[in-house]
């Protein structure tokens, strides 16, 4: 016992000495988190529908907020990843746009085909500078002190309907003109996205529903502020040997999580007896992405789900996706109209709440770790066809472990200024 006490006292004295000398008492591991600043941030779902393309009675927009939490001027390079699908035979059945959610939105003979595109832009943030803009209308970054009009435009999307994601990374240079869009070793960015839905109400008063989630931050391994070797961002792995032939051999960013954990109420759970019922929508995006050629062939990810109810009974399901998937939980395993037979429905589970554990299946590719990221939105809905939302909230998922042995790879393009 005396030996153990002496050892503890010695360790405590060493720790106090380090603190007094200004030295670290521990090394913080780089991580993927929604509550810490990072060098690469992902807004997993942004939407713009100012003219109510699908005539739901609701217009939508997303306000993005991004803050430079550091003490240096930073150049930021961002990408809108457009995952809006389009009818193959022209305008949708509403006659408002070619955009569609599924084939039922298209006129007879047409189908709803996925389309991928990206639009990038660059701007500059002063130290400790926050900025916000509308995805529909855009905005302007504030001028940087002693740099004249430097700051930069923050474009909105140039389509009548947009659904997809926004990704931003800290890059080299001191202005939007002299950057080469090469990522740097820094963790200064913190972001939030707020989705607004506006519907007309009685006496000309609009009904506004608002929900906010934090951007997912992927931290750089080093924070020395130096430029990395190229525009290929290597995420993880924390352990293991990189696959032979992988374009990534050195970890530059934290590895994407192996498991995503979603705590939720089951769909159609009543908020109060006889009142609105709950529905949860899950949005999935891949960790690996070629932003220099967004239309290139990509592997289809197979995502597995383990669902637990309050009796600890376990159910399972799976779904494929490649670039972007936003779906109500009860429509992961059932078609629209059959939600009451889903394993995410309260009628099947018999308990009000549960937990869903999400993971992707690893493949044989050398350069794709097949990591995934996600956000969730819970809405309260009244009856009717379709049911009307009367309130909602967005939230981030929990993360567990990381993908060993493989890198997720993000390729960004050259400067477009």
PDB file of N, CA, C and O in Angstrom, residues 61 78 111 113 238 300 323 339 346 401:
ATOM      1  N   UNK A  61     -35.587  27.458 -46.390  1.00  0.00           N
ATOM      2  CA  UNK A  61     -34.261  28.030 -46.597  1.00  0.00           C
ATOM      3  C   UNK A  61     -33.364  27.555 -45.462  1.00  0.00           C
ATOM      4  O   UNK A  61     -33.849  27.084 -44.414  1.00  0.00           O
ATOM      5  N   UNK A  78     -15.168  26.520 -49.745  1.00  0.00           N
ATOM      6  CA  UNK A  78     -16.399  25.779 -49.474  1.00  0.00           C
ATOM      7  C   UNK A  78     -16.972  25.173 -50.748  1.00  0.00           C
ATOM      8  O   UNK A  78     -16.750  25.673 -51.855  1.00  0.00           O
ATOM      9  N   UNK A 111     -39.041   9.252 -64.794  1.00  0.00           N
ATOM     10  CA  UNK A 111     -38.530   8.726 -63.531  1.00  0.00           C
ATOM     11  C   UNK A 111     -37.641   9.773 -62.882  1.00  0.00           C
ATOM     12  O   UNK A 111     -37.140  10.686 -63.542  1.00  0.00           O
ATOM     13  N   UNK A 113     -34.318  10.732 -61.460  1.00  0.00           N
ATOM     14  CA  UNK A 113     -32.943  10.250 -61.588  1.00  0.00           C
ATOM     15  C   UNK A 113     -31.996  11.100 -60.744  1.00  0.00           C
ATOM     16  O   UNK A 113     -32.045  12.333 -60.804  1.00  0.00           O
ATOM     17  N   UNK A 238      -6.650   5.654 -37.511  1.00  0.00           N
ATOM     18  CA  UNK A 238      -5.962   5.817 -36.233  1.00  0.00           C
ATOM     19  C   UNK A 238      -4.952   4.696 -36.001  1.00  0.00           C
ATOM     20  O   UNK A 238      -4.001   4.846 -35.259  1.00  0.00           O
ATOM     21  N   UNK A 300     -21.235   2.303 -54.233  1.00  0.00           N
ATOM     22  CA  UNK A 300     -22.489   2.372 -53.492  1.00  0.00           C
ATOM     23  C   UNK A 300     -22.227   1.834 -52.092  1.00  0.00           C
ATOM     24  O   UNK A 300     -21.739   0.712 -51.927  1.00  0.00           O
ATOM     25  N   UNK A 323     -24.110   9.233 -52.718  1.00  0.00           N
ATOM     26  CA  UNK A 323     -23.667  10.602 -52.464  1.00  0.00           C
ATOM     27  C   UNK A 323     -24.428  11.284 -51.331  1.00  0.00           C
ATOM     28  O   UNK A 323     -23.862  12.076 -50.587  1.00  0.00           O
ATOM     29  N   UNK A 339     -45.606   2.638 -43.499  1.00  0.00           N
ATOM     30  CA  UNK A 339     -44.747   2.982 -42.358  1.00  0.00           C
ATOM     31  C   UNK A 339     -45.107   2.223 -41.085  1.00  0.00           C
ATOM     32  O   UNK A 339     -44.231   1.945 -40.266  1.00  0.00           O
ATOM     33  N   UNK A 346     -43.671   2.801 -33.817  1.00  0.00           N
ATOM     34  CA  UNK A 346     -44.091   2.450 -32.468  1.00  0.00           C
ATOM     35  C   UNK A 346     -45.068   1.283 -32.472  1.00  0.00           C
ATOM     36  O   UNK A 346     -45.126   0.498 -31.509  1.00  0.00           O
ATOM     37  N   UNK A 401     -15.780   4.866 -31.910  1.00  0.00           N
ATOM     38  CA  UNK A 401     -14.608   4.258 -32.542  1.00  0.00           C
ATOM     39  C   UNK A 401     -14.370   4.829 -33.943  1.00  0.00           C
ATOM     40  O   UNK A 401     -14.996   5.800 -34.355  1.00  0.00           O
TER      41      UNK A 401
END
